[in-house]
Amino acid sequence: MAGASGAVAAYDQVIRNGRVLDGAGNPWVAADIAIQDGRIAKVGRIEAVGIREIDATGLYVAPGFIDMMDQSGKILMEHGLAPNKTAMGVTTVIAGELGTPVPAPQVSDFLDGLERRGVAVNFGTYFSATHARREVMGDGSGRPSADEMARMCEIIATAMQQGCFGITTALVYAPAAFQDTDELVELARAAGAYGGIYASHVRDEAQGLVGAIEEAITIGERAGVQVEIFHLKAAYRPGAGTLIAEVGRVIEAARARGVSIAANMYPYVAAATGLEVTAPTWLFADGKQTALERLRSPAVRDELKLAVEAGATDDWSNFVEASGGWDNVVLANAYNPEYDRFRFRSLSTIARELRQHPADVAWDIVLAAQPNRALALYFMMDESDVVSALRFPWTSIGSDAAAAAVLGGTDGLGLPHPRSYGTFPRIIAEYVRRRQVLSLPEAVRKMTSWPAMRMGLDDRGLIKAGLYADIVVFDLDKIDDCASWESPTAAAVGIEHVLVNGQAVVSDGRPTAATPGIALRGPGSRRRPPGAAPVD
């Protein structure tokens, strides 16, 4: 077949005249990239032509970005194009906190199904330790018996054999909050037997952050597994400028003594999660349905309000206190027209208009949203802490967001947070170009080779001959995160081309309908996936 010049094409594609960033942190070099059969065939000066040619003159060419904290498992089952992800230059996603949308024995079939239906991005996943607990013990509190512990470990082993990369926890939420350190060590050890990672939304991201990080380190040390901290943040406005520095010292000390621990993060000052976390954990001790029934009681609400005003406890991270009060808790999605008219307004503002206590408004919204989960933005972080965390060499980037069904739509979690559309371009636009917090090679390393190394994806994350052609081409002068608090689903600009396994999912700045993504399977899988590390 002839290329654009009329010569016989030697390659499927050639990207020409780009400023190539290899992903390892090296300065860019002027080079062409030839792609054949989904892989990078050659990097350098390429005389031969491609069936498709991309002129990257004046543009930067980098490995595709890896989203280390994704939430797309469920939506990709029905909508595989992930347009908000590819528009950010993301080519691989690792599903985190939510784990898998199917039970452990069905994980491999689920992964096969994604490939069969077609996905635009490569997809790997953790398995939720909470799912194992809920299957064995329900969603209430309590310590597992020896038999229950054994059954949970069997579930984890099955998930690992089915292709998961490790286990994930979200210890701030019930019923995960009822899992103690000893239980988590055993579950992590079960995953570690298959080379799995222990990844965690730690127990407290507010004033108890340092202790929560230390618990994760303890779990990793005792179980002998790698540790990944999800969406690292100091979510406690009164502790701005101090907590993150201490966390850095604790993690550096752990790494110095041989603990393989790192973290991912998103570059925003507001977290986003369910509105039910404004109530203390003890409300959920007998399960979700009982908690909702109790939430209707004025007497119970009086107790809850006193607890909110008293502040955090050892077993509850008080999101209202951490945000500096109800003024900084903003309604994101009420799933109810009566309250959705107040979207993007603070709970204190809504309360004044309705002439109610902010807590009553929050819990009324929680109840009215059922069976959905009412969502809020919590402005808990300080920008100086975001900068400090970005500068740690062991942080990577994770959006903590799901794919959207359509470009411009809310993500699959129903959560209108700008991280769904802006995370990765924002790293470059805000923290490289505008503020010079990071160098461009370092920013790219954090989004490519470093996460690939952490996940054992040795065939991705670098621009290197022989590796899979996951590639992003962007304009450094134009790249920008257009998503804001007021317009959280605005697509990024400046991402010109995105290739996944050598096929274009974004071409000339516009999404295509291609679905070349594959399912990535972890080290315990009986089936060896492309790009996975070998089993020890």
Coordinates of C-alpha atoms in Angstrom, one line a residue:
M1 CA 0.0 0.0 0.0
A2 CA 1.2 3.5 -0.8
G3 CA 1.7 6.2 1.8
A4 CA 1.0 9.9 1.4
S5 CA 4.0 10.5 -0.8
G6 CA 3.1 7.7 -3.2
A7 CA 5.9 5.5 -1.9
V8 CA 5.2 2.0 -0.7
A9 CA 4.4 2.1 3.0
A10 CA 6.8 0.3 5.3
Y11 CA 4.9 1.0 8.5
D12 CA 1.3 1.3 9.7
Q13 CA 2.0 4.8 11.0
V14 CA 4.9 7.3 11.3
I15 CA 4.8 10.2 13.7
R16 CA 7.3 12.8 12.2
N17 CA 9.3 15.7 13.5
G18 CA 8.1 15.5 17.1
R19 CA 9.8 16.5 20.3
V20 CA 9.9 13.1 21.8
L21 CA 9.8 12.7 25.6
D22 CA 10.7 9.1 26.4
G23 CA 8.7 9.0 29.7
A24 CA 11.8 8.2 31.8
G25 CA 12.3 11.8 32.7
N26 CA 14.9 12.6 30.0
P27 CA 14.8 15.9 28.0
W28 CA 13.0 15.7 24.7
V29 CA 14.8 14.7 21.5
A30 CA 13.9 15.4 17.9
A31 CA 12.8 12.1 16.4
D32 CA 10.3 10.2 14.3
I33 CA 8.4 7.2 15.6
A34 CA 7.4 4.3 13.4
I35 CA 4.5 2.0 14.5
Q36 CA 3.8 -1.5 13.2
D37 CA 1.3 -4.1 14.4
G38 CA 0.4 -2.0 17.5
R39 CA 4.0 -1.6 18.7
I40 CA 6.7 1.0 18.4
A41 CA 8.9 -0.3 15.6
K42 CA 11.6 2.4 15.5
V43 CA 12.5 5.7 17.1
G44 CA 14.9 8.1 15.3
R45 CA 15.2 9.3 11.8
I46 CA 12.8 7.3 9.6
E47 CA 13.0 7.5 5.8
A48 CA 10.3 5.0 5.1
V49 CA 6.7 6.1 5.0
G50 CA 3.7 5.0 6.9
I51 CA 0.1 4.2 5.7
R52 CA -0.8 7.0 8.0
E53 CA 1.5 9.9 8.7
I54 CA 1.2 12.4 11.6
D55 CA 3.1 15.7 11.4
A56 CA 4.2 16.5 14.9
T57 CA 6.3 19.6 14.0
G58 CA 6.3 21.9 17.0
L59 CA 4.5 19.3 19.1
Y60 CA 5.5 17.0 22.0
V61 CA 5.2 13.2 21.7
A62 CA 5.0 11.2 24.9
P63 CA 3.9 7.8 26.1
G64 CA 0.1 7.6 26.8
F65 CA -0.9 8.7 30.3
I66 CA -1.8 6.1 32.9
D67 CA -4.6 6.9 35.3
M68 CA -3.6 5.2 38.5
M69 CA -6.9 5.7 40.3
D70 CA -9.8 5.1 37.9
Q71 CA -13.4 4.3 38.7
S72 CA -14.6 3.1 35.3
G73 CA -15.2 -0.6 35.8
K74 CA -19.0 -0.5 35.7
I75 CA -19.6 2.1 33.0
L76 CA -17.1 0.5 30.5
M77 CA -19.3 -2.5 30.4
E78 CA -21.9 -0.5 28.5
H79 CA -20.0 2.5 27.2
G80 CA -16.4 1.7 26.1
L81 CA -15.2 4.8 24.4
A82 CA -14.2 6.7 27.6
P83 CA -14.1 10.0 25.7
N84 CA -13.2 12.1 28.7
K85 CA -10.3 9.9 29.4
T86 CA -8.9 9.8 25.9
A87 CA -9.4 13.6 25.6
M88 CA -7.0 13.9 28.5
G89 CA -4.4 11.7 26.8
V90 CA -5.1 8.7 29.0
T91 CA -4.4 5.4 27.3
T92 CA -4.5 3.1 30.4
V93 CA -6.7 3.1 33.5
I94 CA -6.3 1.1 36.7
A95 CA -9.6 0.8 38.5
G96 CA -9.2 1.5 42.2
E97 CA -11.4 2.0 45.2
L98 CA -14.6 0.4 43.8
G99 CA -12.8 -2.7 42.7
T100 CA -14.6 -4.9 40.2
P101 CA -18.3 -4.6 39.3
V102 CA -18.6 -8.5 39.4
P103 CA -17.7 -11.1 42.0
A104 CA -14.3 -12.6 42.2
P105 CA -15.1 -15.8 40.1
Q106 CA -16.4 -13.6 37.3
V107 CA -13.5 -11.2 36.9
S108 CA -11.8 -12.9 34.0
D109 CA -15.1 -13.1 32.1
F110 CA -15.7 -9.5 32.9
L111 CA -12.3 -8.6 31.4
D112 CA -12.9 -10.7 28.4
G113 CA -16.2 -9.0 27.9
L114 CA -14.7 -5.6 27.9
E115 CA -12.4 -6.6 25.0
R116 CA -15.2 -8.3 23.2
R117 CA -17.5 -5.3 23.4
G118 CA -14.6 -2.9 22.8
V119 CA -12.9 -0.3 24.9
A120 CA -10.9 2.7 23.9
V121 CA -8.4 2.4 26.8
N122 CA -6.4 -0.4 28.3
F123 CA -8.0 -1.5 31.6
G124 CA -6.7 -3.1 34.7
T125 CA -8.3 -3.4 38.1
Y126 CA -7.9 -4.1 41.8
F127 CA -10.4 -6.2 43.8
S128 CA -12.1 -4.6 46.7
A129 CA -11.4 -6.1 50.1
T130 CA -14.7 -4.7 51.2
H131 CA -16.5 -6.9 48.6
A132 CA -14.9 -10.0 50.1
R133 CA -16.0 -8.9 53.6
R134 CA -19.5 -8.0 52.5
E135 CA -19.9 -11.4 50.8
V136 CA -18.9 -13.2 54.0
M137 CA -20.0 -10.9 56.8
G138 CA -22.6 -8.5 55.4
D139 CA -22.2 -4.7 55.7
G140 CA -22.2 -4.3 59.5
S141 CA -19.4 -4.0 62.1
G142 CA -17.6 -6.8 63.9
R143 CA -14.4 -8.9 63.7
P144 CA -14.3 -12.0 61.5
S145 CA -14.0 -15.4 62.9
A146 CA -11.2 -17.7 61.8
D147 CA -13.5 -19.4 59.3
E148 CA -14.8 -16.1 58.0
M149 CA -11.2 -14.8 57.6
A150 CA -10.3 -18.0 55.7
R151 CA -13.3 -17.5 53.4
M152 CA -12.4 -13.9 52.7
C153 CA -8.8 -14.9 51.8
E154 CA -10.1 -17.5 49.4
I155 CA -12.2 -14.8 47.6
I156 CA -9.1 -12.7 47.4
A157 CA -7.0 -15.6 46.0
T158 CA -9.7 -16.2 43.4
A159 CA -9.7 -12.5 42.4
M160 CA -6.0 -12.6 41.9
Q161 CA -6.1 -15.8 39.8
Q162 CA -8.8 -14.1 37.7
G163 CA -6.5 -11.2 36.8
C164 CA -6.7 -8.5 39.5
F165 CA -3.6 -6.5 40.4
G166 CA -4.1 -6.6 44.1
I167 CA -6.7 -5.5 46.7
T168 CA -8.0 -2.1 47.4
T169 CA -9.6 -0.6 50.6
A170 CA -11.5 2.5 51.3
L171 CA -11.3 2.7 55.0
V172 CA -13.1 5.9 55.6
Y173 CA -16.4 4.4 54.5
A174 CA -18.5 1.8 56.2
P175 CA -18.3 -1.2 56.2
A176 CA -14.6 -1.0 55.2
A177 CA -14.1 1.3 58.3
F178 CA -14.9 -1.7 60.5
Q179 CA -11.9 -3.7 59.1
D180 CA -8.9 -3.5 61.6
T181 CA -5.2 -3.7 60.8
D182 CA -4.9 -7.4 61.6
E183 CA -7.7 -8.3 59.2
L184 CA -6.2 -6.2 56.4
V185 CA -2.8 -7.7 56.9
E186 CA -4.3 -11.2 56.3
L187 CA -6.2 -10.0 53.2
A188 CA -3.1 -8.3 51.9
R189 CA -1.0 -11.4 52.5
A190 CA -3.5 -13.4 50.5
A191 CA -3.1 -11.0 47.5
G192 CA 0.6 -10.9 48.0
A193 CA 0.9 -14.6 47.5
Y194 CA 0.1 -13.9 43.9
G195 CA 2.3 -10.8 43.6
G196 CA -0.6 -8.5 44.4
I197 CA -0.5 -4.9 45.7
Y198 CA -2.2 -3.4 48.7
A199 CA -3.8 -0.1 47.6
S200 CA -5.8 2.1 50.0
H201 CA -7.9 5.1 50.5
V202 CA -6.5 5.3 54.0
R203 CA -8.5 5.4 57.2
D204 CA -8.2 9.2 57.8
E205 CA -7.1 11.9 55.3
A206 CA -7.6 14.7 57.8
Q207 CA -5.8 15.3 61.1
G208 CA -5.2 11.6 61.5
L209 CA -3.5 11.3 58.1
V210 CA 0.0 10.5 59.3
G211 CA -1.3 7.7 61.5
A212 CA -3.4 6.4 58.6
I213 CA -0.4 6.3 56.3
E214 CA 1.6 4.5 59.1
E215 CA -1.1 1.9 59.2
A216 CA -0.8 1.3 55.5
I217 CA 2.9 1.0 55.8
T218 CA 2.5 -1.5 58.7
I219 CA 0.1 -3.6 56.5
G220 CA 2.6 -3.6 53.7
E221 CA 5.5 -4.5 56.0
R222 CA 3.7 -7.3 57.8
A223 CA 2.2 -8.8 54.7
G224 CA 5.3 -8.3 52.6
V225 CA 3.5 -6.5 49.8
Q226 CA 3.8 -3.3 47.7
V227 CA 1.7 -0.4 49.0
E228 CA -0.1 2.2 47.0
I229 CA -1.8 5.2 48.6
F230 CA -4.8 6.4 46.7
H231 CA -5.4 10.1 46.0
L232 CA -2.8 11.4 48.5
K233 CA -4.0 14.6 50.1
A234 CA -4.0 16.5 53.4
A235 CA -7.8 16.9 53.6
Y236 CA -7.8 19.1 56.7
R237 CA -7.9 22.8 56.2
P238 CA -6.6 23.6 59.7
G239 CA -3.5 21.5 59.0
A240 CA -2.4 23.2 55.8
G241 CA 1.3 23.3 55.2
T242 CA 2.2 20.8 57.9
L243 CA 0.5 17.4 57.4
I244 CA 1.8 16.7 53.9
A245 CA 5.4 17.5 54.9
E246 CA 5.1 14.9 57.7
V247 CA 3.6 12.4 55.4
G248 CA 6.5 12.9 53.1
R249 CA 9.0 12.2 55.9
V250 CA 7.1 9.0 57.0
I251 CA 6.9 7.6 53.5
E252 CA 10.6 8.4 52.7
A253 CA 11.6 6.7 55.9
A254 CA 9.6 3.6 55.0
R255 CA 11.1 3.5 51.5
A256 CA 14.6 3.9 53.0
R257 CA 14.1 0.7 55.0
G258 CA 12.8 -1.2 52.0
V259 CA 9.0 -0.7 51.9
S260 CA 7.8 -0.4 48.3
I261 CA 5.3 2.4 48.9
A262 CA 4.2 5.2 46.7
A263 CA 1.1 7.3 46.1
N264 CA -1.0 8.8 43.4
M265 CA -2.9 12.1 43.5
Y266 CA -5.1 14.5 41.6
P267 CA -4.3 18.3 41.3
Y268 CA -7.4 19.8 43.0
V269 CA -8.3 21.4 46.4
A270 CA -11.7 19.7 46.7
A271 CA -12.4 16.0 47.3
A272 CA -15.7 14.5 46.2
T273 CA -17.7 11.7 47.7
G274 CA -21.0 10.8 49.1
L275 CA -22.9 13.2 51.4
E276 CA -23.5 10.4 53.9
V277 CA -20.0 10.8 55.2
T278 CA -21.1 13.9 57.0
A279 CA -22.5 11.4 59.6
P280 CA -20.4 9.5 62.0
T281 CA -19.4 5.9 61.2
W282 CA -21.3 4.4 64.1
L283 CA -24.5 5.2 62.3
F284 CA -23.7 2.4 59.9
A285 CA -22.7 -0.2 62.5
D286 CA -25.7 -2.4 61.7
G287 CA -25.7 -1.8 57.9
K288 CA -26.8 0.7 55.4
Q289 CA -30.6 0.1 55.6
T290 CA -30.7 0.4 59.3
A291 CA -28.6 3.6 59.1
L292 CA -31.1 5.1 56.7
E293 CA -34.0 4.2 59.0
R294 CA -32.1 5.8 62.0
L295 CA -31.4 8.9 59.9
R296 CA -35.2 9.7 59.8
S297 CA -35.3 9.9 63.6
P298 CA -35.1 13.5 65.1
A299 CA -33.6 12.1 68.3
V300 CA -30.8 10.2 66.3
R301 CA -30.2 13.4 64.3
D302 CA -29.7 15.4 67.5
E303 CA -27.0 12.9 68.5
L304 CA -25.4 13.1 65.1
K305 CA -25.3 16.9 65.1
L306 CA -23.5 16.8 68.5
A307 CA -21.0 14.4 67.1
V308 CA -20.4 16.6 64.0
E309 CA -19.8 19.6 66.3
A310 CA -17.5 17.7 68.6
G311 CA -15.1 16.9 65.8
A312 CA -13.4 13.7 64.5
T313 CA -12.8 10.6 66.7
D314 CA -10.4 7.7 66.4
D315 CA -12.9 5.8 64.3
W316 CA -14.5 8.6 62.3
S317 CA -13.0 11.2 60.0
N318 CA -15.2 14.3 60.3
F319 CA -15.5 15.7 56.7
V320 CA -17.4 18.8 57.9
E321 CA -14.7 19.7 60.4
A322 CA -12.0 18.9 57.9
S323 CA -13.6 21.2 55.3
G324 CA -13.7 24.1 57.8
G325 CA -17.5 23.9 58.2
W326 CA -20.6 23.6 56.0
D327 CA -19.7 26.6 54.0
N328 CA -17.1 24.4 52.2
V329 CA -19.3 21.4 51.6
V330 CA -20.9 21.9 48.2
L331 CA -23.8 19.9 46.7
A332 CA -22.7 18.1 43.5
N333 CA -25.5 15.7 42.6
A334 CA -28.7 15.2 44.7
Y335 CA -30.4 12.7 42.4
N336 CA -33.6 14.5 43.2
P337 CA -35.2 17.5 41.4
E338 CA -36.2 19.1 44.7
Y339 CA -32.6 19.5 45.7
D340 CA -30.7 19.4 42.4
R341 CA -31.8 23.0 41.8
F342 CA -29.2 23.8 44.5
R343 CA -26.3 22.1 42.7
F344 CA -22.9 23.7 43.2
R345 CA -24.2 25.7 46.3
S346 CA -22.8 25.2 49.8
L347 CA -24.9 23.3 52.4
S348 CA -24.9 26.4 54.6
T349 CA -26.3 28.5 51.8
I350 CA -29.0 25.9 51.0
A351 CA -29.8 25.6 54.7
R352 CA -30.3 29.4 55.0
E353 CA -32.7 29.4 52.1
L354 CA -34.7 26.4 53.4
R355 CA -34.5 27.7 57.0
Q356 CA -33.0 24.4 58.3
H357 CA -29.9 23.2 60.0
P358 CA -27.2 22.3 57.4
A359 CA -27.0 18.8 58.8
D360 CA -30.7 18.2 58.4
V361 CA -30.5 19.5 54.8
A362 CA -27.5 17.1 54.1
W363 CA -29.3 14.1 55.6
D364 CA -32.6 14.9 53.9
I365 CA -30.8 15.0 50.6
V366 CA -29.2 11.6 51.4
L367 CA -32.6 10.1 52.0
A368 CA -34.3 11.7 49.0
A369 CA -31.5 10.4 46.7
Q370 CA -32.2 6.7 47.5
P371 CA -31.4 4.3 45.9
N372 CA -28.7 6.6 44.5
R373 CA -25.9 8.1 46.4
A374 CA -26.1 11.9 46.9
L375 CA -22.7 13.5 46.1
A376 CA -20.8 16.5 47.4
L377 CA -17.6 18.5 46.9
Y378 CA -15.5 19.0 50.1
F379 CA -13.1 21.9 49.8
M380 CA -10.7 20.5 52.4
M381 CA -7.2 20.9 50.8
D382 CA -4.8 23.8 50.5
E383 CA -3.1 24.5 47.1
S384 CA 0.3 24.6 48.8
D385 CA -0.1 21.0 49.9
V386 CA -1.1 20.0 46.3
V387 CA 2.2 21.5 45.2
S388 CA 4.2 19.8 47.9
A389 CA 2.7 16.4 47.1
L390 CA 3.4 16.9 43.4
R391 CA 7.0 17.4 44.1
F392 CA 7.5 14.1 45.8
P393 CA 9.3 11.9 43.3
W394 CA 7.2 8.9 44.1
T395 CA 3.8 10.4 43.4
S396 CA 1.9 9.5 40.2
I397 CA -1.4 10.8 38.9
G398 CA -4.8 9.4 39.3
S399 CA -8.1 11.1 38.5
D400 CA -10.3 9.3 41.0
A401 CA -13.0 9.6 38.3
A402 CA -14.9 7.3 35.9
A403 CA -15.2 7.4 32.2
A404 CA -18.2 9.3 30.8
A405 CA -20.7 7.7 28.4
V406 CA -20.5 10.8 26.0
L407 CA -18.0 13.7 25.8
G408 CA -19.4 16.5 27.9
G409 CA -21.5 14.2 30.1
T410 CA -21.0 13.6 33.8
D411 CA -18.8 10.6 34.5
G412 CA -20.1 7.2 35.4
L413 CA -20.1 8.0 39.1
G414 CA -22.5 10.9 38.5
L415 CA -19.9 13.1 40.0
P416 CA -19.4 16.6 38.4
H417 CA -15.9 17.2 39.5
P418 CA -13.4 18.8 37.1
R419 CA -10.9 16.0 37.7
S420 CA -13.0 13.8 35.4
Y421 CA -12.0 16.0 32.4
G422 CA -9.0 18.0 33.5
T423 CA -6.6 16.0 35.7
F424 CA -3.8 15.1 33.2
P425 CA -3.8 18.3 31.1
R426 CA -3.9 20.3 34.3
I427 CA -0.6 18.8 35.4
I428 CA 1.1 20.1 32.3
A429 CA -0.8 23.4 31.8
E430 CA -0.9 24.5 35.4
Y431 CA 2.1 22.9 37.1
V432 CA 4.5 22.9 34.2
R433 CA 3.7 25.7 31.9
R434 CA 2.1 28.3 34.2
R435 CA 3.7 27.8 37.5
Q436 CA 6.8 25.7 36.8
V437 CA 6.3 23.4 39.8
L438 CA 7.5 20.5 37.7
S439 CA 9.7 20.2 34.6
L440 CA 7.9 18.8 31.6
P441 CA 10.0 15.6 31.5
E442 CA 9.3 15.0 35.2
A443 CA 5.6 15.6 34.8
V444 CA 5.4 13.2 31.9
R445 CA 7.4 10.6 34.0
K446 CA 4.8 10.8 36.7
M447 CA 2.1 10.0 34.3
T448 CA 3.8 7.3 32.2
S449 CA 6.9 5.2 33.1
W450 CA 6.6 5.6 36.9
P451 CA 3.0 4.2 37.1
A452 CA 3.8 1.6 34.5
M453 CA 6.8 0.4 36.7
R454 CA 4.6 0.4 39.8
M455 CA 2.0 -1.8 38.1
G456 CA 4.5 -4.1 36.4
L457 CA 3.5 -3.0 32.9
D458 CA 6.9 -3.5 31.4
D459 CA 5.6 -3.2 27.8
R460 CA 4.1 0.3 28.3
G461 CA 5.0 3.7 29.7
L462 CA 8.0 4.5 27.5
I463 CA 8.7 5.6 24.0
K464 CA 11.0 2.7 23.1
A465 CA 11.2 0.2 20.2
G466 CA 9.3 -3.0 21.0
L467 CA 6.8 -1.5 23.4
Y468 CA 3.1 -1.0 22.8
A469 CA 2.3 2.2 20.9
D470 CA 0.3 4.0 23.6
I471 CA 1.2 7.6 22.6
V472 CA -0.1 11.1 23.1
V473 CA 0.8 14.1 20.9
F474 CA 0.2 17.5 22.5
D475 CA 0.8 21.2 22.0
L476 CA 2.6 22.6 25.0
D477 CA 1.5 26.1 24.2
K478 CA -2.2 25.2 23.9
I479 CA -2.8 22.3 26.3
D480 CA -5.2 23.3 29.0
D481 CA -7.7 21.9 31.4
C482 CA -10.9 23.7 30.6
A483 CA -12.9 21.9 33.3
S484 CA -13.7 24.1 36.3
W485 CA -16.0 24.0 39.3
E486 CA -18.6 26.0 37.4
S487 CA -18.1 23.9 34.2
P488 CA -16.7 20.5 35.4
T489 CA -17.4 18.6 32.2
A490 CA -15.6 20.9 29.7
A491 CA -13.1 18.9 27.6
A492 CA -9.4 19.7 27.6
V493 CA -7.7 21.3 24.6
G494 CA -4.3 20.9 23.1
I495 CA -4.3 17.1 23.0
E496 CA -3.9 16.6 19.2
H497 CA -3.5 12.8 18.8
V498 CA -3.9 9.8 21.1
L499 CA -2.9 6.3 20.1
V500 CA -3.8 3.1 22.0
N501 CA -2.0 0.0 20.9
G502 CA -1.2 1.8 17.7
Q503 CA -4.7 2.9 16.8
A504 CA -6.0 6.5 17.0
V505 CA -8.6 7.1 19.6
V506 CA -8.1 10.9 19.2
S507 CA -7.2 12.3 15.8
D508 CA -6.6 16.0 15.1
G509 CA -8.1 16.8 18.5
R510 CA -11.3 14.9 18.0
P511 CA -12.3 11.5 19.5
T512 CA -12.7 8.5 17.1
A513 CA -14.8 5.5 17.5
A514 CA -11.9 3.1 17.7
T515 CA -11.8 0.6 20.6
P516 CA -8.3 -0.9 20.6
G517 CA -7.9 -1.1 24.3
I518 CA -7.1 -4.5 26.0
A519 CA -7.7 -5.9 29.4
L520 CA -4.5 -6.0 31.5
R521 CA -4.3 -8.9 33.9
G522 CA -2.3 -8.9 37.1
P523 CA 0.6 -11.2 38.1
G524 CA -1.5 -13.9 39.6
S525 CA -3.6 -14.5 36.4
R526 CA -3.3 -17.9 34.8
R527 CA -3.4 -16.0 31.5
R528 CA -0.4 -13.9 30.7
P529 CA -1.4 -10.5 29.4
P530 CA 0.7 -8.3 27.1
G531 CA 2.7 -5.9 29.3
A532 CA 2.3 -7.8 32.6
A533 CA 5.3 -8.6 34.8
P534 CA 6.1 -12.3 35.1
V535 CA 5.1 -14.2 38.2
D536 CA 8.0 -14.7 40.6

